[in-house]
Amino acid sequence: MAWVALLLVWVMLAVLTASALWVMRVSTLRDQQRALHTLAVVVSDELERGLDGVDEGLTAIANAIEEDGMPDDAAEASARLRRRVELMPMAQTLWLLDPQGRGVTRSDAIGFPPVDGFAPPLKANAVESLSFSRPFADPSAARPLVAIALPMETARYGWVVAGVPADVLLGAFQSALPEDEAEMRVSRSDGTLLASTDGSPLSRHVHLAEHVLIEGYGLQVDLFRSRDVVLHDWRASAQMAAVLLVLLAAVMAAALWILQRAQRRHEQAQQALRLQQARGERLEALGRMAGEVAHDFNNVLGAIAGYGEMALDKAEPGSAQARQLDRLIGATARGRALTERILAFSRGGARRSVVFVLQTVVEEVLEHVRSLKQPGIRLDVQLAAPEGRVRGDPAQAYQAVLNLCVNALQAMPEGGVLQVSLGQERVDAEQVLSHSRLSAGEWLRLVVADEGRGIDPVSMEHLLEPFYTTRAGEGGTGLGLAVVHGAVVELHGAIDVQSQPGEGARFALWLPVCAPVQEQHRAQPWKPGQERGQEQGQDSPSSQEFGQGRLPPAAGDSLHSALPSLEPESGPDRDQGKTWGRVPARVLVLDDEPELAALTATTLKSLGLDATAETRPLRAFDMLQTQPSHFAALITDERMPELTGTELVLRLREAGGALEQLPVILLTGQGGPMLAARAAELGIRHILRKPLERQELADALSSLLQKP
């Protein structure tokens, strides 16, 4: 019975081996089909870009002729066309035809193309689109040509035509095609073959094929590869396994090897996903930690800046003490800018959520980049999404794009090409990017690429972490790309980074497309207070749209308007305390940090208001409930141990009476669209960013405590 056992083992191994071989076959075909599809898309994109260049060149020639005409002298006209040919990389020659399609002028000795071979046909009043001829040979041309014609409207000329070598339509990707039984074809929509690679004829009944239609030009790109060649290695493995099945041990080893190889591929894919998830969790943890530190540091900066401003008010102008206090306040401003960048990475900043046109933001960044005038830098800009909108904070998007461009410039100290492109793309299936996962849907894809020193694998692993920098000796803080990551996550986007040392870097930001808002909520002008999270008026932040005009001023600009109305009026004090006209001017200040509460109260007193400082939210609620008309307004921090600021305001609104309409100013170091929405529901008109600026507080109070 041993042979039965051995036979059973052999059969089991044979079944397992056959199963593994089938899985390998399916996987091989699927991978090859995917690779062929990717190659077809790349080839068609390259061809479409080349045809765009031909279209633009022919359009420029037609416009020039329509405006300035052409010399009557044939030699001079030919010379002018030759100069135009030099500006069109794909074109070898140019012709001008009259409205009936007859040849008038040409750039060289190559004869005019046959008129009857074009599609769409050359005829009067044709739509302004390109027509492609059949390939034709000419004694003066070394290679077959394809004529590309564009209609024009002049009495003498009806068509401007470019002669393109047929093999140029195949592009540089001929070298990327597999060598064994592979073929690439470019055809017109009517099936006429324009160009194809040289190679062995394929058996059409057994092959892998990909077809990509270039709709704007009526062309189709076809890639073919023989399935027999694709499965050659797989068949060799199957034959070897069949031979090894004669020997039980060899069969078992072969089967185990095959299964282990398949398992390794699966584990490698899973490992890549786990590494990406771990990287994301690490960034999330660093973001939370950085946000906590920045929040606490904000409170410290607030106290230093506030008391520094008070001391500066009392210092003699021009004195050494005043200069020292100026330096102190300047240092706190730099610290504040640093905490804002950290909060941008941690997604804890008080951000607006509006619908805006991303291309407008990118154009503003490029204007700024051009103004830098860095020697040796050439910009290659391709923006093709003038109506593409995203939802989020436009200032945050501006900072992210600017950081990418500045990083690219810094990577090219000797000069190079900075490429910036923007387009709208549809993703049909989920993709795994270098640092994110991209779901299916409509996306705006922003690419910033440089020709710099590239990114090594170690740096790639920590690329988006805060404070990680390879330019520590050059003044780098390591927050630039961390801010980009925070902005992209807040915009619900994804990041893909491709780079090799010495080969430059390519950053792609994928941002989800947002539908335009309704007509009644068109773009509102940028308000200087809003980049710090202050929402004014009754409109919800989500009902605004930004992008029709210029970008906002840089974050950190403040509104320096006077506050003339906050002067105490003469007259007796009433029970409510000092008054401003008929409006009580006593304000309750609530902050769990005693120093900040006292500082804010002192600031209010310097503005002519009475202020009471409190550090416990529940005790403040009792004070307001006991004397609902005692205070004219409430200034409260959002983040406190017992109750948050919005939770306290909710209780006040539910209490009713005078508390239901009590004006409130909300202070926060960490906010965002959700906080802004909660505040709007509670009737909170002002959200101010910590550390607090005295002028900003004065402006908010001026809006709340207006005279009747």
XYZ file of C-alpha atoms in Angstrom:
708
model
C 0.000 0.000 0.000
C 3.027 2.216 0.111
C 2.752 2.910 -3.604
C -0.849 3.981 -3.063
C 0.328 6.403 -0.485
C 3.106 7.536 -2.796
C 0.650 7.768 -5.669
C -1.698 9.828 -3.551
C 1.188 12.047 -2.585
C 2.211 12.288 -6.254
C -1.350 13.114 -7.299
C -1.686 15.661 -4.535
C 1.608 17.229 -5.508
C 0.613 17.151 -9.169
C -2.647 18.913 -8.346
C -0.855 21.463 -6.224
C 1.769 21.980 -8.908
C -0.838 22.359 -11.622
C -2.752 24.848 -9.474
C 0.356 26.875 -8.800
C 1.261 26.873 -12.479
C -2.210 28.062 -13.405
C -1.999 30.889 -10.878
C 1.375 31.839 -12.317
C -0.032 31.799 -15.836
C -2.969 34.027 -14.940
C -0.697 36.374 -12.998
C 1.798 36.557 -15.871
C -0.904 37.375 -18.401
C -2.459 39.928 -16.080
C 0.864 41.626 -15.331
C 1.841 41.715 -18.990
C -1.569 43.094 -19.946
C -1.225 45.796 -17.296
C 2.288 46.662 -18.454
C 1.081 46.826 -22.050
C -1.787 49.112 -21.021
C 0.573 51.428 -19.145
C 2.891 51.557 -22.137
C -0.033 52.287 -24.478
C -1.179 55.173 -22.293
C 2.332 56.606 -22.120
C 2.837 56.285 -25.886
C -0.524 57.890 -26.650
C 0.142 60.712 -24.193
C 3.491 61.426 -25.841
C 1.898 61.382 -29.292
C -0.920 63.659 -28.166
C 1.558 66.151 -26.694
C 3.524 66.111 -29.935
C 0.363 66.691 -31.962
C -0.552 69.514 -29.596
C 2.773 71.106 -30.502
C 2.077 70.668 -34.226
C -1.417 72.106 -33.763
C -0.058 75.110 -31.894
C 2.670 75.633 -34.483
C 0.241 75.473 -37.412
C -2.174 77.771 -35.589
C 0.614 80.286 -34.997
C 1.577 80.174 -38.682
C -2.053 80.596 -39.776
C -2.548 83.529 -37.410
C 0.653 85.185 -38.611
C -0.368 84.800 -42.259
C -3.904 86.050 -41.591
C -2.512 89.111 -39.807
C 0.668 89.906 -41.789
C 0.305 87.906 -45.016
C 3.152 86.198 -46.888
C 5.785 87.668 -49.224
C 4.939 87.454 -52.908
C 8.472 86.324 -53.640
C 8.516 82.497 -53.587
C 12.076 82.250 -52.254
C 11.376 84.624 -49.384
C 8.117 82.802 -48.582
C 9.955 79.451 -48.547
C 12.631 80.870 -46.267
C 9.984 82.082 -43.851
C 8.400 78.613 -43.808
C 11.799 77.010 -43.189
C 12.269 79.189 -40.140
C 8.905 77.987 -38.885
C 9.889 74.341 -39.468
C 12.870 74.798 -37.156
C 10.455 75.677 -34.338
C 8.378 72.498 -34.790
C 10.329 69.415 -33.581
C 8.004 66.870 -35.211
C 7.705 68.584 -38.592
C 10.152 68.104 -41.480
C 8.540 70.402 -44.035
C 5.695 72.921 -44.462
C 3.320 73.623 -47.345
C 0.691 76.293 -48.021
C -2.338 75.256 -50.096
C -4.970 77.486 -51.656
C -8.659 77.140 -50.654
C -9.102 74.482 -53.388
C -6.258 72.393 -51.971
C -3.710 73.233 -54.671
C -0.107 73.787 -53.644
C 1.071 77.406 -53.439
C 4.247 77.601 -51.354
C 6.556 75.052 -49.714
C 9.531 75.224 -47.391
C 11.831 72.910 -49.395
C 11.975 70.621 -52.424
C 9.583 68.017 -51.052
C 6.487 67.879 -53.248
C 2.972 68.792 -52.168
C 0.923 66.006 -50.532
C -1.946 64.293 -52.413
C -5.094 66.228 -51.546
C -7.462 63.274 -51.819
C -5.759 61.300 -49.058
C -6.775 63.479 -46.101
C -9.255 62.629 -43.365
C -11.264 64.663 -42.609
C -11.255 65.711 -46.295
C -9.886 69.129 -47.264
C -12.847 71.264 -48.204
C -13.973 74.843 -47.892
C -15.477 76.042 -44.605
C -13.974 73.033 -42.808
C -14.034 72.866 -39.039
C -10.801 74.161 -37.528
C -9.347 70.751 -36.710
C -6.366 68.822 -37.973
C -6.656 66.567 -41.028
C -4.233 63.678 -41.536
C -3.174 62.333 -44.919
C -2.229 58.807 -45.832
C 1.514 58.132 -45.657
C 3.196 59.061 -48.941
C 6.711 58.931 -50.304
C 8.609 61.668 -52.085
C 11.973 61.476 -53.871
C 13.217 64.423 -51.842
C 12.252 62.849 -48.512
C 14.288 60.042 -46.979
C 11.287 58.623 -45.127
C 7.547 58.372 -45.806
C 5.628 61.420 -44.647
C 2.220 62.063 -43.120
C 0.745 65.473 -43.902
C -1.143 67.284 -41.121
C -3.359 70.127 -42.356
C -5.053 73.013 -40.539
C -7.617 75.250 -42.301
C -7.122 79.012 -42.470
C -9.225 81.854 -43.829
C -7.435 84.033 -46.370
C -8.137 84.767 -49.994
C -4.853 83.240 -51.128
C -4.346 80.386 -48.682
C -6.837 77.835 -47.419
C -4.597 75.326 -45.625
C -1.300 75.291 -43.783
C 0.182 71.771 -43.839
C 3.056 70.181 -41.915
C 4.898 67.129 -43.224
C 5.786 64.752 -40.376
C 7.888 61.597 -40.922
C 5.578 58.664 -40.318
C 7.936 56.962 -37.878
C 8.040 60.135 -35.745
C 4.435 59.368 -34.780
C 5.777 56.302 -32.961
C 7.812 58.542 -30.656
C 10.796 57.591 -28.531
C 8.906 54.713 -27.014
C 9.848 52.375 -29.850
C 12.836 51.457 -27.700
C 10.516 50.672 -24.777
C 8.577 48.017 -26.691
C 9.442 44.362 -25.984
C 11.795 42.970 -28.590
C 10.027 39.635 -29.159
C 7.031 39.723 -31.490
C 5.791 43.152 -30.464
C 4.204 45.748 -32.690
C 2.990 49.321 -32.353
C 0.591 50.964 -34.783
C -0.834 54.448 -35.245
C -3.998 54.593 -37.354
C -6.654 57.082 -38.366
C -10.213 56.615 -37.160
C -11.139 55.214 -40.590
C -8.582 52.429 -40.144
C -5.890 53.891 -42.398
C -2.473 52.912 -41.061
C -0.188 55.910 -40.571
C 2.836 54.297 -38.912
C 3.955 50.981 -37.465
C 7.082 49.456 -36.018
C 9.150 46.946 -37.925
C 8.850 43.436 -36.549
C 7.659 39.920 -37.065
C 4.006 39.588 -38.059
C 1.803 38.571 -35.168
C -0.717 35.755 -35.150
C -3.843 37.821 -34.665
C -5.878 35.042 -33.057
C -3.494 34.655 -30.060
C -2.080 37.957 -28.782
C -2.273 40.621 -26.085
C -3.555 43.940 -27.376
C -4.185 47.445 -26.070
C -5.990 50.170 -27.979
C -5.956 53.842 -26.941
C -8.034 56.407 -28.830
C -6.700 59.956 -29.088
C -10.118 61.546 -29.434
C -8.979 65.105 -30.073
C -7.208 64.069 -33.272
C -9.150 61.016 -34.425
C -6.156 58.690 -34.091
C -5.769 55.302 -32.446
C -2.637 53.778 -30.915
C -2.476 49.956 -30.924
C 0.070 47.821 -29.100
C 0.307 44.053 -29.674
C 2.397 41.330 -28.119
C 2.371 37.612 -28.752
C 0.899 35.540 -25.952
C 3.239 32.695 -26.894
C 6.247 34.866 -26.154
C 4.713 36.156 -22.916
C 4.120 32.601 -21.692
C 7.440 31.233 -22.878
C 9.031 31.245 -19.426
C 5.853 29.893 -17.863
C 5.792 26.963 -20.283
C 9.415 26.186 -19.506
C 8.547 26.059 -15.808
C 5.610 23.762 -16.491
C 7.741 21.370 -18.522
C 10.374 21.284 -15.841
C 7.731 20.560 -13.205
C 6.349 17.705 -15.321
C 9.810 16.122 -15.539
C 10.460 16.558 -11.858
C 7.153 14.890 -11.017
C 8.820 11.563 -11.936
C 10.972 11.935 -8.847
C 8.828 12.438 -5.783
C 11.337 14.502 -3.874
C 12.111 16.708 -6.856
C 8.415 17.189 -7.508
C 7.842 18.195 -3.888
C 10.797 20.592 -4.014
C 9.606 22.105 -7.282
C 6.064 22.499 -5.984
C 7.303 24.032 -2.747
C 9.557 26.411 -4.646
C 6.737 27.545 -6.885
C 4.376 28.059 -3.969
C 7.001 29.884 -1.960
C 7.755 32.166 -4.876
C 4.095 33.038 -5.251
C 3.851 33.534 -1.493
C 6.869 35.829 -1.517
C 5.270 38.012 -4.161
C 2.123 38.220 -2.090
C 4.058 38.973 1.089
C 6.086 41.668 -0.643
C 2.895 43.381 -1.744
C 1.452 43.114 1.758
C 4.707 44.360 3.252
C 4.581 47.429 1.027
C 1.064 48.184 2.259
C 2.107 47.625 5.889
C 5.080 49.947 5.494
C 2.816 52.600 4.018
C 0.339 52.194 6.864
C 3.130 52.340 9.450
C 4.501 55.466 7.812
C 1.073 57.055 7.937
C 0.591 56.114 11.600
C 4.023 57.508 12.434
C 3.216 60.769 10.697
C -0.135 60.894 12.489
C 1.536 60.368 15.865
C 4.173 62.987 15.102
C 1.422 65.342 14.013
C -0.514 64.893 17.255
C 2.614 65.378 19.328
C 3.664 68.423 17.314
C 0.169 69.861 17.634
C 0.177 69.427 21.419
C 3.588 71.064 21.716
C 2.593 73.889 19.384
C -0.619 74.483 21.340
C 1.209 74.792 24.650
C 3.954 76.860 23.045
C 1.293 79.160 21.622
C 0.062 79.897 25.129
C 3.588 80.736 26.264
C 4.123 82.970 23.229
C 0.803 84.667 23.862
C 1.810 85.679 27.360
C 5.265 86.847 26.247
C 3.922 88.839 23.301
C 1.059 90.377 25.261
C 3.076 91.545 28.200
C 5.831 92.628 25.817
C 3.367 94.884 23.973
C 2.203 96.361 27.278
C 5.765 97.026 28.353
C 6.514 98.567 24.958
C 3.557 100.948 25.350
C 5.087 102.256 28.571
C 8.671 102.391 27.324
C 10.073 105.666 26.089
C 10.172 105.658 22.269
C 13.693 105.209 20.925
C 15.099 104.053 24.237
C 17.224 100.940 24.673
C 14.332 99.342 26.531
C 11.987 99.990 23.593
C 14.479 98.482 21.137
C 14.897 95.412 23.323
C 11.134 94.988 23.594
C 10.844 95.341 19.816
C 13.309 92.480 19.440
C 11.327 90.454 21.971
C 8.072 90.975 20.067
C 9.830 90.161 16.792
C 11.100 86.914 18.273
C 7.585 85.976 19.387
C 6.351 86.691 15.857
C 8.931 84.262 14.469
C 7.919 81.712 17.080
C 4.312 82.215 16.120
C 5.126 81.585 12.449
C 6.924 78.401 13.452
C 3.963 77.128 15.484
C 1.630 77.902 12.581
C 3.762 75.718 10.314
C 3.767 72.950 12.907
C 0.002 73.230 13.275
C -0.326 73.116 9.491
C 1.472 69.763 9.527
C -0.552 68.461 12.473
C -3.816 69.595 10.805
C -4.606 71.558 13.917
C -4.703 75.045 12.491
C -7.879 77.075 12.326
C -8.628 76.625 8.632
C -11.366 77.770 6.312
C -13.266 75.318 4.161
C -14.205 76.948 0.865
C -14.481 75.868 -2.747
C -11.702 77.431 -4.821
C -10.070 77.077 -8.235
C -6.735 75.322 -7.762
C -5.207 76.638 -10.991
C -5.562 80.200 -9.700
C -3.547 79.244 -6.633
C -0.859 77.581 -8.764
C -0.640 80.604 -11.064
C -0.108 82.891 -8.069
C 2.656 80.616 -6.791
C 4.323 80.671 -10.210
C 4.209 84.469 -10.252
C 6.025 84.425 -6.935
C 8.554 81.869 -8.225
C 9.222 83.964 -11.335
C 9.820 87.001 -9.139
C 12.673 85.164 -7.401
C 14.641 85.284 -10.690
C 16.957 82.453 -9.713
C 19.735 82.219 -12.333
C 19.806 79.137 -14.519
C 16.223 78.110 -13.723
C 13.776 77.571 -16.580
C 10.063 77.062 -15.950
C 8.090 74.467 -17.906
C 4.439 75.110 -17.039
C 1.438 73.138 -18.312
C -1.793 74.132 -16.580
C -4.891 72.472 -18.047
C -7.562 72.675 -15.336
C -8.964 76.230 -15.406
C -12.274 75.081 -13.904
C -10.932 72.438 -11.507
C -12.113 73.166 -7.981
C -11.219 71.689 -4.599
C -12.599 72.275 -1.128
C -10.346 73.496 1.644
C -8.219 76.461 2.614
C -6.698 78.237 -0.433
C -3.946 79.772 1.699
C -2.995 76.282 2.861
C -2.935 75.033 -0.740
C -0.847 78.061 -1.738
C 1.696 77.284 0.979
C 1.886 73.620 -0.062
C 2.500 74.408 -3.745
C 4.988 77.145 -2.859
C 6.911 74.774 -0.579
C 7.175 72.199 -3.374
C 8.448 74.808 -5.834
C 10.950 76.256 -3.360
C 12.223 72.760 -2.526
C 12.665 72.083 -6.241
C 14.596 75.330 -6.712
C 16.826 74.542 -3.744
C 17.539 71.114 -5.249
C 18.932 72.795 -8.395
C 21.600 75.272 -7.200
C 23.324 75.019 -10.595
C 20.088 75.616 -12.500
C 17.750 73.348 -14.430
C 14.137 72.936 -15.501
C 11.327 73.292 -12.972
C 8.284 71.508 -14.363
C 4.823 72.373 -13.026
C 1.746 70.750 -14.535
C -1.898 70.589 -13.513
C -4.670 68.520 -15.032
C -7.895 66.763 -14.188
C -7.910 62.979 -14.349
C -10.345 60.199 -13.611
C -9.103 57.238 -11.602
C -11.167 54.110 -12.237
C -9.637 51.859 -9.585
C -7.825 52.300 -6.290
C -4.076 52.847 -6.613
C -1.218 52.522 -4.138
C 1.087 55.549 -4.346
C 4.453 56.049 -2.698
C 3.022 57.765 0.386
C -0.757 57.402 0.043
C -3.577 55.338 -1.379
C -5.620 56.852 -4.184
C -9.281 55.917 -4.453
C -11.342 55.912 -7.633
C -12.953 59.188 -8.720
C -12.241 62.574 -10.302
C -8.939 64.134 -9.213
C -6.828 67.178 -9.901
C -3.208 66.090 -10.390
C -0.533 68.689 -9.663
C 3.027 67.666 -10.551
C 6.170 69.569 -9.516
C 9.365 68.047 -10.914
C 12.989 69.150 -10.846
C 16.319 68.055 -12.293
C 18.155 68.227 -8.991
C 20.129 65.800 -6.891
C 17.235 63.439 -6.211
C 16.220 61.671 -3.002
C 18.012 58.665 -1.536
C 15.993 55.723 -0.101
C 16.719 56.681 3.529
C 15.461 60.223 3.030
C 12.453 58.924 1.087
C 11.368 56.938 4.146
C 11.355 60.048 6.380
C 10.564 62.596 3.679
C 7.296 63.932 5.114
C 8.231 63.832 8.788
C 8.506 67.179 10.593
C 11.997 68.497 11.343
C 13.638 65.949 9.026
C 15.952 67.804 6.653
C 19.068 67.132 4.607
C 19.879 70.857 4.598
C 20.405 71.446 8.304
C 23.643 73.284 7.588
C 21.890 75.502 5.041
C 19.149 76.756 7.334
C 16.545 74.087 6.568
C 13.910 73.520 9.271
C 12.465 70.263 7.968
C 8.922 71.638 8.002
C 8.400 72.395 4.305
C 7.300 68.947 3.135
C 5.634 68.258 6.478
C 3.410 71.271 5.815
C 2.720 69.902 2.323
C 1.669 66.577 3.850
C -0.610 68.294 6.375
C -2.207 70.391 3.651
C -2.799 67.410 1.366
C -4.351 65.349 4.162
C -6.578 68.268 5.161
C -7.632 68.605 1.521
C -8.405 64.841 1.504
C -5.757 64.262 -1.155
C -2.821 61.933 -1.749
C 0.925 62.279 -2.391
C 3.132 60.348 -4.784
C 6.899 60.912 -4.800
C 9.180 59.398 -7.437
C 12.924 59.978 -7.284
C 16.331 58.377 -7.608
C 19.629 59.876 -6.418
C 21.032 62.105 -9.129
C 17.895 61.940 -11.283
C 15.753 64.702 -9.815
C 12.453 64.351 -7.986
C 8.819 64.345 -9.034
C 6.081 65.231 -6.533
C 2.473 64.575 -7.547
C -0.371 65.943 -5.422
C -3.778 64.360 -6.065
C -6.660 66.517 -4.804
C -10.330 65.500 -5.119
C -12.417 67.538 -7.529
C -15.262 69.450 -5.898
C -18.377 70.525 -7.782
C -18.777 74.321 -8.116
C -21.001 76.005 -5.569
C -24.374 77.516 -6.447
C -24.526 80.807 -8.315
C -25.711 82.779 -5.311
C -22.580 81.814 -3.421
C -19.976 82.917 -5.919
C -16.458 83.906 -4.904
C -16.131 86.372 -2.054
C -13.133 88.730 -1.733
C -10.382 87.516 0.562
C -10.771 89.110 3.993
C -7.491 89.698 5.793
C -8.803 88.273 9.046
C -9.915 85.029 7.509
C -6.521 83.496 6.958
C -6.336 83.338 10.748
C -9.622 81.496 11.032
C -11.889 84.506 11.682
C -15.267 84.103 9.990
C -17.361 87.254 9.766
C -20.945 87.792 8.784
C -23.691 85.213 8.611
C -22.507 83.157 5.655
C -21.170 79.744 6.513
C -17.557 79.225 5.427
C -18.603 76.269 3.322
C -20.927 78.420 1.251
C -18.155 80.590 -0.158
C -16.046 80.041 -3.242
C -12.555 81.389 -3.837
C -10.600 81.447 -7.038
C -11.928 84.082 -9.407
C -9.438 86.759 -8.378
C -5.958 87.008 -6.927
C -4.689 85.071 -3.965
C -4.895 86.359 -0.404
C -2.028 88.046 1.333
C 0.416 85.767 3.073
C -0.574 84.226 6.378
C 0.368 86.450 9.267
C -0.784 89.776 7.767
C -3.044 91.602 10.181
C -5.752 94.215 9.941
C -4.402 97.448 11.418
C -7.581 99.468 11.545
C -8.179 101.849 14.415
C -10.752 101.229 17.093
C -12.116 104.731 17.756
C -15.469 103.502 19.054
C -14.025 101.678 22.052
C -13.443 104.806 24.077
C -15.366 104.919 27.355
C -17.978 107.630 27.475
C -18.243 110.073 30.311
C -21.082 109.586 32.684
C -21.917 107.731 35.841
C -21.245 104.026 36.129
C -24.275 101.793 36.246
C -24.889 98.447 37.838
C -23.474 96.710 34.786
C -20.190 98.584 35.213
C -18.500 100.943 32.827
C -20.624 101.542 29.719
C -20.111 102.361 26.056
C -23.121 104.468 25.163
C -26.139 102.381 26.181
C -24.255 99.075 25.733
C -22.604 97.505 28.818
C -18.851 97.303 28.414
C -18.002 94.627 30.976
C -16.481 91.516 29.392
C -15.905 88.076 30.909
C -12.602 86.479 29.888
C -12.325 82.681 30.245
C -9.068 80.761 29.755
C -7.711 77.803 31.717
C -4.250 79.421 31.568
C -4.293 82.057 34.364
C -1.562 84.150 32.717
C -3.460 84.364 29.432
C -6.754 85.141 31.157
C -5.134 87.943 33.140
C -3.312 89.223 30.052
C -6.494 89.379 27.978
C -8.328 91.156 30.798
C -5.529 93.706 31.088
C -5.627 94.256 27.318
C -9.377 94.902 27.471
C -8.908 97.419 30.256
C -6.354 99.247 28.113
C -9.097 99.523 25.474
C -11.465 101.193 27.924
C -13.488 98.133 28.908
C -14.089 96.456 32.246
C -12.928 92.849 32.245
C -13.263 89.917 34.634
C -10.837 87.012 34.261
C -11.874 83.413 35.024
C -10.066 80.083 34.588
C -12.855 77.572 35.350
C -15.591 77.059 32.711
C -18.200 75.793 35.201
C -17.605 78.731 37.518
C -17.893 81.102 34.564
C -21.197 79.465 33.611
C -22.506 79.985 37.151
C -21.455 83.644 37.056
C -23.263 84.220 33.773
C -26.347 82.301 34.865
C -26.552 84.194 38.158
C -26.174 87.613 36.495
C -27.218 87.165 32.855
C -27.152 90.928 32.122
C -23.935 91.655 33.978
C -21.599 91.083 31.016
C -21.762 92.574 27.532
C -19.686 89.823 25.924
C -17.796 86.607 26.581
C -14.260 85.861 25.371
C -13.519 82.166 25.850
C -10.802 79.699 24.955
C -11.979 76.594 23.089
C -9.736 73.937 24.596
C -10.279 73.642 28.381
C -10.449 70.703 30.822
C -14.012 70.921 32.207
C -15.874 72.207 29.171
C -14.758 73.315 25.747
C -15.623 76.835 24.719
C -18.325 75.697 22.303
C -19.831 73.361 24.926
C -20.042 76.294 27.341
C -21.721 78.487 24.711
C -24.187 75.675 23.963
C -25.205 75.634 27.635
C -25.595 79.405 27.579
C -27.831 79.250 24.512
C -29.936 76.520 26.087
C -30.299 78.629 29.265
C -32.235 81.203 27.215
C -32.959 84.791 28.133
C -30.142 87.290 27.783
C -27.586 84.490 27.568
C -29.148 83.259 24.347
C -27.961 86.427 22.569
C -24.721 87.004 24.506
C -21.961 87.993 22.020
C -19.067 85.536 22.089
C -15.499 85.613 20.784
C -13.881 82.171 20.564
C -10.106 81.795 20.961
C -8.283 78.733 19.648
C -4.851 77.513 18.709
C -6.265 74.472 16.930
C -9.402 74.717 14.870
C -10.573 73.921 11.398
C -13.775 73.688 9.357
C -15.583 71.525 11.918
C -14.959 74.045 14.695
C -16.044 76.888 12.409
C -19.266 75.028 11.617
C -20.030 74.388 15.307
C -19.331 78.023 16.119
C -21.628 79.231 13.338
C -24.464 77.047 14.647
C -24.056 78.676 18.070
C -24.081 82.210 16.664
C -20.366 82.821 17.300
C -19.307 85.406 14.757
C -15.610 85.621 15.569
C -12.961 82.913 15.945
C -9.538 84.369 16.782
C -6.273 82.486 16.522
C -3.934 82.196 19.512
C -1.523 83.741 20.357
C -3.870 86.700 20.355
C -3.003 90.054 18.793
C -4.297 93.158 20.503
C -5.403 94.878 17.297
C -7.242 91.783 16.141
C -9.091 91.575 19.456
C -9.946 95.267 19.216
C -11.367 94.809 15.725
C -13.544 91.904 16.840
C -14.864 93.810 19.849
C -15.551 96.838 17.667
C -17.755 94.622 15.507
C -19.581 93.077 18.477
C -20.036 96.093 20.756
C -21.251 98.682 18.308
C -23.294 101.624 19.504
C -27.008 101.330 18.873
